[in-house]
Coordinates of C-alpha atoms and ligand atoms in Angstrom, one line a residue:
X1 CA -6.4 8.9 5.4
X2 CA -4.2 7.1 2.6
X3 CA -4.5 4.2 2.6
X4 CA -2.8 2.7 -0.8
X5 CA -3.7 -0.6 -1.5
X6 CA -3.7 -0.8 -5.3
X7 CA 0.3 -2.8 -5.2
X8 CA -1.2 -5.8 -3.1
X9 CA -2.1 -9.4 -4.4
X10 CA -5.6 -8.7 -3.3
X11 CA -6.4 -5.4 -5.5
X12 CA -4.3 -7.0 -8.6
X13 CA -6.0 -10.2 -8.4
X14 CA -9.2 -8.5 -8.1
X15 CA -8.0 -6.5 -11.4
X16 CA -6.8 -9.7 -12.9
X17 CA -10.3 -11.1 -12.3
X18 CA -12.9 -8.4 -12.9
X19 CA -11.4 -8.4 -16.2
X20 CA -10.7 -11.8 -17.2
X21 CA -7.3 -10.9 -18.6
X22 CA -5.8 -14.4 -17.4
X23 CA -8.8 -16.1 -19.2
X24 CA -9.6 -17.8 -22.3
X25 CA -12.8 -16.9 -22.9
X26 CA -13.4 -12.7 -24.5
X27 CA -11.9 -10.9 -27.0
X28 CA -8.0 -10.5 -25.6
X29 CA -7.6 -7.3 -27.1
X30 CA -10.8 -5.7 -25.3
X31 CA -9.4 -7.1 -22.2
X32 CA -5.9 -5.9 -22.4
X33 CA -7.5 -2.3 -22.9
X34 CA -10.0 -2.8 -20.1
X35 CA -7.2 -3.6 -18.1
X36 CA -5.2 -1.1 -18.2
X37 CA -8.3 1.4 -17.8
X38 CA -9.5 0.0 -14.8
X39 CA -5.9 -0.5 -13.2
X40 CA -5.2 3.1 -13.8
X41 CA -8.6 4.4 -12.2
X42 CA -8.0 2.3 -9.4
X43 CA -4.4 3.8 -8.8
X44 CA -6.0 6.9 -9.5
X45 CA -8.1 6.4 -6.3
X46 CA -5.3 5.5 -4.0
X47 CA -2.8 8.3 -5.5
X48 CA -5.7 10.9 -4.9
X49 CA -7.5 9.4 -2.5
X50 CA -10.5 9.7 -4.0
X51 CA -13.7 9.5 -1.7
X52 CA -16.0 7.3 -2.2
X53 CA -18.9 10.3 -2.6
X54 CA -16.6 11.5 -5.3
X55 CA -16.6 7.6 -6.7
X56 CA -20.1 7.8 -6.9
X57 CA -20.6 11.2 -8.0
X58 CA -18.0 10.1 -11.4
X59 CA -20.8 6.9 -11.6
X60 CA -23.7 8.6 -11.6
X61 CA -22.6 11.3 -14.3
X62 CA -21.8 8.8 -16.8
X63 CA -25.3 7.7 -16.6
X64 CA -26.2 11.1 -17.3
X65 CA -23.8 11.6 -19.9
X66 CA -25.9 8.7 -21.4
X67 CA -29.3 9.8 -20.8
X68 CA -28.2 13.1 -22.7
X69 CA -26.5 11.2 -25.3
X70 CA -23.7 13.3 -25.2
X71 CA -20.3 10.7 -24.8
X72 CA -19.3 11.9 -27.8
X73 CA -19.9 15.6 -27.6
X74 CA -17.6 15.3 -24.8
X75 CA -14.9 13.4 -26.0
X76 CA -14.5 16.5 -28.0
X77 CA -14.4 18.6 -25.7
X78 CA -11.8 16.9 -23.4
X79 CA -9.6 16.7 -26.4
X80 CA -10.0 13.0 -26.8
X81 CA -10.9 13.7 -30.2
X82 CA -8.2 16.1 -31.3
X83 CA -5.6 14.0 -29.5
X84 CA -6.4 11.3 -32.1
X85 CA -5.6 13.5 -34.8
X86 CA -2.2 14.6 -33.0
X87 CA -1.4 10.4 -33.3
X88 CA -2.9 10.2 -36.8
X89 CA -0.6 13.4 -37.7
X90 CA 2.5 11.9 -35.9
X91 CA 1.9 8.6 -37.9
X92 CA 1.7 10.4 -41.3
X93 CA 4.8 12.3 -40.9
X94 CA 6.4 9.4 -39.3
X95 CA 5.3 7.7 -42.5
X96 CA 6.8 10.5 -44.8
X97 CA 3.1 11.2 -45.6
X98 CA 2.8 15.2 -46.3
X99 CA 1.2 17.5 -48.7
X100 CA -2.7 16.6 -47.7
X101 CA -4.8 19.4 -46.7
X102 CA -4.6 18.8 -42.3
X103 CA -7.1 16.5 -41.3
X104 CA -9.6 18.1 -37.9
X105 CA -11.9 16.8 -36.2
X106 CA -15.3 14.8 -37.6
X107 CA -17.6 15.4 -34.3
X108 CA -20.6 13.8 -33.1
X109 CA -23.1 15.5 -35.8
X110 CA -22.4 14.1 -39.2
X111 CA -25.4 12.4 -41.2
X112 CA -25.2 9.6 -43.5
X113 CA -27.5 9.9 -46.8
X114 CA -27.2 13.3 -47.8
X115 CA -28.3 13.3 -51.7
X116 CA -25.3 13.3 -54.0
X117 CA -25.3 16.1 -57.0
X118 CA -22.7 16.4 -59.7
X119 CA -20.7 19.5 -59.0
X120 CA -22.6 21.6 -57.2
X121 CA -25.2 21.5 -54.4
X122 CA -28.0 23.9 -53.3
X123 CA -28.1 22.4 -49.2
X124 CA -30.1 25.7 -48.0
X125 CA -33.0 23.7 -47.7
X126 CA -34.5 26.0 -45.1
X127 CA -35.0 30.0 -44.9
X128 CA -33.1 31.2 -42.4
X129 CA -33.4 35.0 -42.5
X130 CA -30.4 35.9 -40.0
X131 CA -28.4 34.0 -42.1
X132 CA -27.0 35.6 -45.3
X133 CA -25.8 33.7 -48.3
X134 CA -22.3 31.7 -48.9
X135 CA -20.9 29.8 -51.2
X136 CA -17.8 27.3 -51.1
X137 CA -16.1 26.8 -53.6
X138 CA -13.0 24.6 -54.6
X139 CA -10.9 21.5 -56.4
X140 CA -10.0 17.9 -55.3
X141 CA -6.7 17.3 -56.0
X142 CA -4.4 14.6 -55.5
X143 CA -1.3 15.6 -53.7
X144 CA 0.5 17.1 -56.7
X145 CA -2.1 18.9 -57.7
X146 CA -4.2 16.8 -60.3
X147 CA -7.7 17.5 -60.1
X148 CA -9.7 14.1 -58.8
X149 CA -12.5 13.5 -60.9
X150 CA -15.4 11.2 -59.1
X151 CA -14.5 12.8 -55.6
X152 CA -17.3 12.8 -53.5
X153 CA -17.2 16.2 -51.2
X154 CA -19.8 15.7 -48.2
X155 CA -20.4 19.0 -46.5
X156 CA -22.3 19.9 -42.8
X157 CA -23.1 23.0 -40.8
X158 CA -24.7 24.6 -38.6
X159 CA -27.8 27.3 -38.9
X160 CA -27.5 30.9 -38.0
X161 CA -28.6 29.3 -34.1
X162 CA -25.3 27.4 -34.3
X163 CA -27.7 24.4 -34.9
X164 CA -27.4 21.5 -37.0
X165 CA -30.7 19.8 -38.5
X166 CA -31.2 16.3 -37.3
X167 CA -29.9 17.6 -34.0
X168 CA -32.0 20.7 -33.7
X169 CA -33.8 20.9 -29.9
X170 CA -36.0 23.2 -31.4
X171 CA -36.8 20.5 -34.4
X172 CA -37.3 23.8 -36.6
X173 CA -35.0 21.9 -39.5
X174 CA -35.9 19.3 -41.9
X175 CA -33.9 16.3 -42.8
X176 CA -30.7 17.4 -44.5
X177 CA -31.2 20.9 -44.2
X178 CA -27.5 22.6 -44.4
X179 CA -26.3 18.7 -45.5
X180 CA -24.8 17.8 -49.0
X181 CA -22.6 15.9 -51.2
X182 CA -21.0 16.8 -54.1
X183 CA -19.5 14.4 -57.4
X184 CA -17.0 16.2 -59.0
X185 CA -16.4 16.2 -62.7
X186 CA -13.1 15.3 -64.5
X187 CA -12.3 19.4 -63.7
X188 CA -12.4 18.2 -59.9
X189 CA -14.3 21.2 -58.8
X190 CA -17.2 20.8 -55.7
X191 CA -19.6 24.0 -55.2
X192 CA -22.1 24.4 -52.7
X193 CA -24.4 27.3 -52.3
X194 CA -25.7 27.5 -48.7
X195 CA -26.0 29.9 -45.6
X196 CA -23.2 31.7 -43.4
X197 CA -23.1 29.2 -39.8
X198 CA -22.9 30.4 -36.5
X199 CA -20.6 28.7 -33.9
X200 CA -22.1 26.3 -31.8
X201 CA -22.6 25.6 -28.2
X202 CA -22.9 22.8 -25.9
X203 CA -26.6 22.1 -25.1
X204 CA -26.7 24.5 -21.7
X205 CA -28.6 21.8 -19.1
X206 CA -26.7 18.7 -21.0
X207 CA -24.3 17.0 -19.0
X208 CA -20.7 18.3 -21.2
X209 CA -21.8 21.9 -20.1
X210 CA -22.2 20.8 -16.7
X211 CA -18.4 18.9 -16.4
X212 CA -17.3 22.4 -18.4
X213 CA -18.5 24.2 -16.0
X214 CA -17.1 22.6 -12.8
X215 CA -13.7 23.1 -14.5
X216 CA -14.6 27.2 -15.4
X217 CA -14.3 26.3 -19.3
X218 CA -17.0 27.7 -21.6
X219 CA -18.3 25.0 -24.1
X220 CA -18.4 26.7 -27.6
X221 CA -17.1 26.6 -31.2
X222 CA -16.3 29.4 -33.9
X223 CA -18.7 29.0 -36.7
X224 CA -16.9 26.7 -39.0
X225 CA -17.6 24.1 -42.0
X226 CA -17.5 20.1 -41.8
X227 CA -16.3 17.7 -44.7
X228 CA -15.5 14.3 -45.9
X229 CA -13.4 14.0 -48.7
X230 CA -13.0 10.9 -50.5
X231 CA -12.1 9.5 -54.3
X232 CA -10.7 6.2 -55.6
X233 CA -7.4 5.2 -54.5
X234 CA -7.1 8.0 -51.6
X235 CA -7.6 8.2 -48.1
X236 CA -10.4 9.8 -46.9
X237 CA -10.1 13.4 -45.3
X238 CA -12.0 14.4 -42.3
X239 CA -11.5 18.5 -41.9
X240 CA -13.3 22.0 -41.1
X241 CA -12.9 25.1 -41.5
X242 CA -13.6 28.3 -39.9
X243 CA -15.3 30.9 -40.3
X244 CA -12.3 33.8 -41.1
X245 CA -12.7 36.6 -38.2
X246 CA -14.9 34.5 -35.7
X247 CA -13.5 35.9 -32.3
X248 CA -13.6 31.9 -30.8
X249 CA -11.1 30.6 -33.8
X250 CA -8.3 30.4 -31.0
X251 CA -10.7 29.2 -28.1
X252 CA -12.6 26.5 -29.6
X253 CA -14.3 24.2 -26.8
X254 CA -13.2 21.2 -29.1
X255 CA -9.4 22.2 -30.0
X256 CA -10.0 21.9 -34.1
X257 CA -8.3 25.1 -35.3
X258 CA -5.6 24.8 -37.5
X259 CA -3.4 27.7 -39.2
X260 CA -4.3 26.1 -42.6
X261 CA -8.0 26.3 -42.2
X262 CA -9.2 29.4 -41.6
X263 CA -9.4 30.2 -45.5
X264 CA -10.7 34.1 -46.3
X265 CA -13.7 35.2 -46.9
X266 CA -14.8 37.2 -49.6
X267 CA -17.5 39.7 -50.2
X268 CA -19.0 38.9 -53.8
X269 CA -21.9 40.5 -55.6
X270 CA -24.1 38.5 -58.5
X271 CA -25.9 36.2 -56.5
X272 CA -29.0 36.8 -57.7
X273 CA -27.8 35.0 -60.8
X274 CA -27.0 32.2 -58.9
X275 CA -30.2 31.6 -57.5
X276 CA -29.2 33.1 -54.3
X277 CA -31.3 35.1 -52.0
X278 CA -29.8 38.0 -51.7
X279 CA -27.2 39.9 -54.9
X280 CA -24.5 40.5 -52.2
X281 CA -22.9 37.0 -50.7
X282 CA -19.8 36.1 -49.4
X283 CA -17.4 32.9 -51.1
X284 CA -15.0 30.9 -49.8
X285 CA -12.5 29.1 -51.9
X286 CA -11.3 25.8 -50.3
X287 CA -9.3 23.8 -52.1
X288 CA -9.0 19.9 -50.7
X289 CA -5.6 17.7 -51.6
X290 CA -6.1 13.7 -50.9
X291 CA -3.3 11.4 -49.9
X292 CA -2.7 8.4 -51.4
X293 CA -4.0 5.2 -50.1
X294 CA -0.8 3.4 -48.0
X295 CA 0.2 0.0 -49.5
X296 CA -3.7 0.0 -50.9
X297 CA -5.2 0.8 -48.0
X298 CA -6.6 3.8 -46.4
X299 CA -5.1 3.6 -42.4
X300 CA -6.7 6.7 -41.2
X301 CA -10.6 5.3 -42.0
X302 CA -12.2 6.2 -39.2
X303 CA -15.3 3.6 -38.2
X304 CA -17.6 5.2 -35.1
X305 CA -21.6 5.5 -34.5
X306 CA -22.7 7.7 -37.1
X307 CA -26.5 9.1 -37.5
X308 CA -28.1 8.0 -40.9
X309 CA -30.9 9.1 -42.6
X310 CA -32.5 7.4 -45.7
X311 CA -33.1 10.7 -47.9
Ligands
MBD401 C1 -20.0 20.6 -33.3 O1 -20.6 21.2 -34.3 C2 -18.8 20.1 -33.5 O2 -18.3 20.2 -34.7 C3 -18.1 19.4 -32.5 C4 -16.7 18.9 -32.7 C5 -18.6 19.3 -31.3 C6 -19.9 19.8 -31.1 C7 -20.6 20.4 -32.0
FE402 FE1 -19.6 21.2 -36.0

């Protein structure tokens, strides 16, 4: 059975309708985008012929991808996320924009309210003995180089369970645990002394494992580093990095690699000094360079549902 209905007056008028689009009343843009969403599932269903158990079936998992609160989670993994980094990319070098350090994806486990410290940050809140010490190291610059005094450098990772505190099913982590923020000085360098991450995976009963696995994709992440990177009169910088010889780098459930993040990793001694909890710890160096706001304005802010914690 095909039976393609979706060019008749009575399926566009119903589209026409159901969304209001010939109305006054709604917000016009919301419409136009609803629209075209709905029109394009419903040619979906007549190009495919899509059953009406498999209908149902697409229905009921959103509600579950709900109940988990994981819409986010998998927006990453279907490369909705990266995709709008591909456009935000295309736009800066359409724009003549270059020399940033490459923006990657923010994810769904940032928390607002992380305490800000001048320079450096201690953010190894909680022992965590399978995890040895790090520290990251680097400079705000702007793009030619000049260090950024004032920058604020907010950091988040995961534990050595590939878990991130505030998310943590085991609720082993307080508040801000592996979270930071760092105000540089007029030198422009950000430091924080933490623990090595592990890469993490997709909650294994949560509804993003389950689509991953229908399609015989695995739903993990090379251990890796988030920031936000901001300072007066630049646009703010959403990156990672990785964790240098992680064997997922290139197979990263939520496509955030890049060549220019994967900084090295270096074996240090002297830690002790630093208040660390072992003499032997491994640094990375990562410098960060901010573009310029355009015509006074920063057009790659990103605004989404973030967590927030008062600390
Ligand atoms: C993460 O830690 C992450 O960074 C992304 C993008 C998705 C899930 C977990
Ligand atoms: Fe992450």
């Amino acid at each position: 059975m095909n039976a393609e209905v979706f060019d008749t007056k009575e399926v566009q008028d119903l589209l026409t309708a159901a969304t209001n689009i010939a109305g006054q009343e709604g917000n016009a843009r919301f419409k136009q985008i609803l629209h075209r969403l709905l029109s394009d599932l419903f040619k979906a269903i007549d190009d495919l012929d899509i059953t009406p158990d498999e209908v149902w079936a697409g229905v009921n998992y959103i509600n579950q991808l709900g109940r988990d609160g994981e819409a986010a989670l998998l927006a990453a993994g279907l490369g909705l996320e990266k995709y709008l980094d591909i456009r935000m990319d295309h736009a800066d070098k359409l724009a003549g924009i270059e020399g940033g350090t490459p923006r990657t994806i923010e994810g769904p486990l940032y928390v607002a309210g992380a305490p800000v410290r001048d320079g450096m940050s201690r953010i190894d809140i909680d022992p965590d003995q399978d995890a040895g010490p790090l520290v990251i190291r680097g400079v705000v610059t702007d793009t030619d180089g000049k260090p950024l005094a004032g920058a604020i450098v907010e950091c988040w990772h995961a534990n050595s369970k590939g878990f991130y505190s505030h998310f943590d099913p085991t609720g082993a982590q307080t508040e801000f645990n592996l979270r930071g923020a760092v105000k540089t000085g007029a030198d422009g360098k950000y430091e924080f002394r933490t623990l090595m991450p592990v890469g993490y995976g997709c909650p294994p009963q949560g509804a993003t494992q389950q689509l991953l696995d229908e399609i015989g994709r695995h739903g993990n992440r090379p251990a890796h580093v988030h920031f936000f990177v901001s300072a007066d009169s630049h646009r703010k910088l959403t990156t990672q990095f990785n964790i240098e010889g992680d064997p997922l780098i290139w197979d990263d459930f939520a496509y955030a690699t890049r060549e220019e993040l994967i900084p090295p990793v270096v074996e240090k001694t002297g830690g002790a000094a630093l208040g660390l909890k072992d003499n032997a710890y491994k640094e990375i160096e990562f410098n960060f360079a901010l573009t310029s706001l355009v015509q006074g304005k920063d057009n790659q802010l990103v605004h989404r549902l973030r967590a927030a914690v008062t600390a």
